[in-house]
XYZ file of C-alpha atoms in Angstrom:
322
model
C 63.927 101.486 252.030
C 65.667 103.495 249.335
C 68.038 105.033 251.898
C 68.777 101.576 253.267
C 69.691 100.281 249.802
C 71.803 103.345 249.136
C 73.708 102.995 252.392
C 74.287 99.245 252.357
C 74.379 98.378 248.654
C 78.062 97.346 248.752
C 77.450 95.131 251.793
C 74.503 93.419 250.067
C 76.378 92.968 246.771
C 79.436 91.394 248.383
C 77.255 89.217 250.627
C 75.316 87.992 247.587
C 78.562 87.056 245.818
C 79.809 85.202 248.896
C 76.522 83.301 249.223
C 76.522 82.313 245.531
C 80.141 81.133 245.664
C 79.478 79.160 248.833
C 76.375 77.474 247.391
C 78.223 76.610 244.175
C 81.127 75.149 246.167
C 78.871 73.057 248.383
C 76.536 71.804 245.649
C 79.020 71.257 242.824
C 82.138 70.151 244.708
C 81.462 69.034 248.283
C 78.270 67.104 247.543
C 79.665 65.290 244.445
C 82.829 64.466 246.437
C 80.708 62.820 249.135
C 78.737 60.911 246.482
C 82.000 59.766 244.901
C 83.141 58.587 248.328
C 80.083 56.348 248.643
C 80.539 54.893 245.166
C 84.267 54.280 245.578
C 83.635 52.621 248.926
C 81.067 50.318 247.337
C 83.357 49.387 244.438
C 86.278 48.694 246.789
C 84.118 46.515 249.031
C 82.789 44.555 246.028
C 86.307 44.002 244.682
C 87.518 42.873 248.091
C 84.630 40.421 248.218
C 85.483 39.168 244.728
C 89.132 38.774 245.718
C 88.077 36.783 248.776
C 85.303 34.634 247.290
C 86.678 33.876 243.813
C 89.759 32.129 242.544
C 91.500 33.366 239.372
C 89.888 30.486 237.477
C 86.325 31.506 238.440
C 86.695 35.271 238.061
C 84.217 36.573 235.470
C 84.952 39.886 233.735
C 81.349 40.325 232.585
C 80.097 40.013 236.156
C 82.578 42.651 237.302
C 81.406 44.998 234.565
C 77.718 44.376 235.273
C 77.715 44.218 239.076
C 80.677 46.328 240.219
C 81.626 48.787 237.473
C 78.112 49.580 236.243
C 78.271 53.235 237.335
C 78.966 55.612 234.434
C 81.977 57.036 236.290
C 83.686 53.626 236.184
C 82.159 51.771 233.237
C 84.075 53.470 230.409
C 87.395 53.253 232.270
C 86.774 49.581 233.078
C 86.003 48.776 229.440
C 89.297 50.323 228.372
C 91.162 48.458 231.118
C 89.430 45.162 230.300
C 90.814 45.303 226.749
C 94.313 44.986 228.219
C 93.462 41.757 230.080
C 94.345 38.358 228.678
C 94.464 34.803 229.896
C 97.246 34.274 232.395
C 100.053 31.969 231.254
C 102.127 29.687 233.399
C 105.541 30.981 234.430
C 108.408 29.826 232.240
C 109.648 27.303 234.780
C 106.230 25.964 235.906
C 104.970 22.520 234.927
C 105.790 20.399 231.871
C 104.894 23.214 229.480
C 107.200 25.594 231.299
C 110.096 23.165 230.969
C 109.270 22.576 227.287
C 109.079 26.279 226.550
C 112.403 26.886 228.310
C 114.004 24.160 226.178
C 112.508 25.611 222.991
C 113.775 29.052 223.956
C 117.326 27.760 224.374
C 117.205 25.759 221.150
C 115.677 28.699 219.297
C 118.489 30.992 220.365
C 121.087 28.408 219.354
C 119.438 27.616 216.017
C 118.950 31.217 214.896
C 122.368 32.233 216.188
C 123.909 29.527 214.001
C 121.795 30.706 211.067
C 122.896 34.292 211.604
C 126.560 33.261 211.680
C 126.131 31.176 208.535
C 124.627 34.138 206.686
C 127.270 36.515 208.146
C 124.600 38.541 209.932
C 122.580 39.166 206.762
C 118.868 38.772 206.026
C 117.505 35.215 206.187
C 114.620 33.779 204.179
C 113.091 30.309 204.018
C 115.158 29.193 201.042
C 118.410 29.984 202.867
C 117.226 28.174 205.986
C 116.386 25.167 203.857
C 119.780 25.335 202.131
C 121.694 25.503 205.419
C 119.747 22.653 207.042
C 120.242 20.397 204.026
C 123.919 21.123 203.364
C 125.278 21.297 206.922
C 124.896 18.092 209.024
C 125.334 20.034 212.255
C 122.543 22.441 211.294
C 120.357 19.543 210.175
C 120.819 17.811 213.542
C 120.055 21.032 215.423
C 116.949 21.576 213.300
C 115.670 18.051 214.037
C 116.082 18.585 217.795
C 114.447 22.010 217.535
C 111.564 20.559 215.497
C 110.883 17.849 218.098
C 110.877 20.459 220.877
C 108.401 22.585 218.899
C 106.076 19.636 218.447
C 106.165 18.963 222.198
C 105.229 22.569 222.980
C 102.390 22.440 220.419
C 100.976 19.290 221.970
C 101.094 20.720 225.492
C 99.500 24.004 224.399
C 96.759 22.139 222.571
C 95.968 20.270 225.777
C 95.225 23.572 227.547
C 98.157 23.401 229.958
C 99.489 26.785 228.783
C 97.013 28.709 230.954
C 97.106 28.802 234.732
C 93.623 30.330 234.957
C 92.426 33.837 235.539
C 93.405 37.041 233.827
C 96.509 39.166 233.603
C 96.939 42.849 232.725
C 99.540 44.247 230.360
C 99.677 47.551 232.283
C 99.174 48.630 235.926
C 95.677 49.757 236.912
C 96.903 53.284 237.681
C 97.291 53.913 233.946
C 93.495 53.707 233.585
C 91.969 54.195 237.050
C 93.971 57.364 237.641
C 93.325 60.165 240.106
C 92.683 62.552 237.248
C 90.086 60.317 235.594
C 88.205 59.384 238.776
C 88.570 62.487 240.974
C 90.039 65.613 239.398
C 88.009 65.655 236.192
C 84.536 64.770 237.606
C 84.912 67.152 240.577
C 86.494 69.969 238.511
C 89.195 70.354 241.123
C 91.296 72.632 238.904
C 88.556 75.278 239.257
C 87.268 74.736 242.779
C 90.736 74.721 244.336
C 90.833 78.454 243.509
C 87.516 79.239 245.235
C 89.170 80.054 248.630
C 91.375 82.601 246.873
C 88.350 84.057 245.109
C 86.520 84.365 248.429
C 89.483 86.188 249.951
C 89.613 88.523 246.961
C 85.879 89.249 247.228
C 86.312 90.052 250.932
C 89.145 92.479 250.169
C 87.062 94.117 247.429
C 84.192 94.460 249.906
C 86.500 96.122 252.436
C 87.840 98.638 249.950
C 84.358 99.286 248.585
C 83.104 100.082 252.092
C 86.060 102.388 252.738
C 85.624 104.222 249.453
C 81.878 104.592 249.989
C 82.406 105.934 253.513
C 85.041 108.420 252.385
C 82.890 109.630 249.483
C 80.038 110.371 251.886
C 82.300 112.067 254.418
C 81.124 115.707 254.730
C 83.334 118.310 256.476
C 81.276 121.409 255.679
C 80.276 121.965 259.320
C 81.218 120.580 262.765
C 77.816 118.903 263.103
C 78.176 117.243 259.705
C 81.720 116.146 260.550
C 80.584 114.352 263.694
C 77.695 112.646 261.881
C 79.848 111.745 258.876
C 82.597 110.383 261.109
C 80.113 108.183 262.936
C 78.751 106.893 259.621
C 82.307 106.300 258.312
C 83.247 104.229 261.354
C 80.070 102.183 260.984
C 80.698 101.586 257.265
C 84.320 100.601 257.857
C 83.258 98.200 260.595
C 80.790 96.499 258.259
C 83.441 96.286 255.550
C 85.871 94.560 257.902
C 83.159 92.160 259.026
C 82.559 91.186 255.391
C 86.280 90.632 254.894
C 86.473 88.536 258.069
C 83.558 86.360 256.939
C 85.138 85.884 253.497
C 88.517 84.886 254.941
C 86.836 82.485 257.384
C 84.917 80.843 254.538
C 88.136 80.614 252.517
C 89.885 78.795 255.379
C 86.962 76.410 255.859
C 86.726 75.655 252.138
C 90.494 75.101 251.895
C 90.306 72.564 254.714
C 87.308 70.873 253.071
C 89.068 70.663 249.712
C 92.259 69.145 251.129
C 90.369 66.705 253.349
C 87.981 65.528 250.617
C 90.629 65.208 247.894
C 93.114 63.409 250.148
C 90.445 60.891 251.147
C 89.391 60.327 247.513
C 92.998 59.893 246.391
C 93.519 57.258 249.085
C 90.426 55.412 247.873
C 91.657 55.507 244.266
C 95.023 54.132 245.402
C 93.236 51.310 247.244
C 91.203 50.571 244.100
C 94.369 50.424 242.003
C 96.017 48.012 244.433
C 92.967 45.724 244.437
C 92.860 45.593 240.647
C 96.583 44.847 240.499
C 96.038 41.997 242.950
C 93.174 40.607 240.873
C 94.937 41.097 237.538
C 98.688 40.996 238.168
C 100.439 43.276 235.632
C 102.949 41.450 233.479
C 106.457 42.857 233.260
C 107.721 44.274 229.989
C 110.803 42.025 229.928
C 108.662 38.896 230.208
C 106.355 40.155 227.467
C 109.249 40.905 225.086
C 110.856 37.521 225.787
C 107.607 35.721 225.003
C 107.071 37.834 221.873
C 110.573 37.057 220.627
C 110.107 33.354 221.274
C 106.731 33.364 219.522
C 108.242 35.103 216.482
C 111.061 32.593 216.246
C 108.664 29.691 216.673
C 106.422 31.125 213.962
C 109.358 31.342 211.556
C 110.388 27.774 212.343
C 106.846 26.465 211.971
C 106.420 28.299 208.677
C 109.580 26.658 207.360
C 108.320 23.296 208.598
C 105.000 23.751 206.779
C 106.804 24.828 203.611
C 109.038 21.758 203.755
C 106.010 19.462 204.203
C 104.243 21.075 201.240
C 107.272 20.612 199.021
C 107.683 17.024 200.188
C 104.040 16.135 199.487
C 103.716 18.106 196.228
C 103.094 15.797 193.192
C 105.915 15.662 190.691
C 105.146 16.739 187.127
C 105.081 13.833 184.590
C 107.901 13.726 182.111
C 106.959 14.274 178.480
C 108.551 11.815 176.052
C 110.185 13.308 172.979
């Protein structure tokens, strides 16, 4: 037994390393990748069912979180993504509110452009707006039209006509449900993609170890010893090359497995992103900035309107007789 260990220790050591690497690859990469496949398939099927069975008005975010995204691999990402969702608004040119908002947008641009020209491009405050609207008949007329348009928009928004139902995202789903977050990080792909190279390196080390061991035991002291040593050297070299062949074969198999599994998972993640973008259509940045600008201008106009009403309704101080 001792002679057997002495003669084949390098073969056993390299074989043990190959077995450990193979088990680690199968249990910590291949098996989790197959489990992720099942979970992604289930989530995609549930989202497809939700897209088919529900309208935007009946879509419930809490049900999606509880029934579809309950797995820990998806829950945290979904919660971050859900914070970007908001009630979907009608397009600018849709319905009475769309027409009213378009009219307010045009009047707002005209009103504030006139104000900017009157102040020669300087900073405007409420007192200057009040001064311009009271001293300039053209500005006063424009303000009255703008004020009526604002009141119409307020009435329509208060009636609930500003929402078309459902939810809308401020960013595409790929910003949250990314390949790195769903596949690369959980499967530790940055490490396991190097396993085939490690296997090849271990096989080469095994080959050189066998050659060195055979040469160290090669005895040329007598013709009989030379023949025996040569036979043992050939046997050791043959075993070393077998180890290298096994390692290279495993490396090729594991490379194919890695590419096949990752490509399939990436396709599933892409399908998931497309489904989420269909459920929650991302809003364009230009539309968002236009609405933000309009809301800011409307807020300034409404603030001036409130200030004017407060001044109009404020009680006058009684005059003190001398």
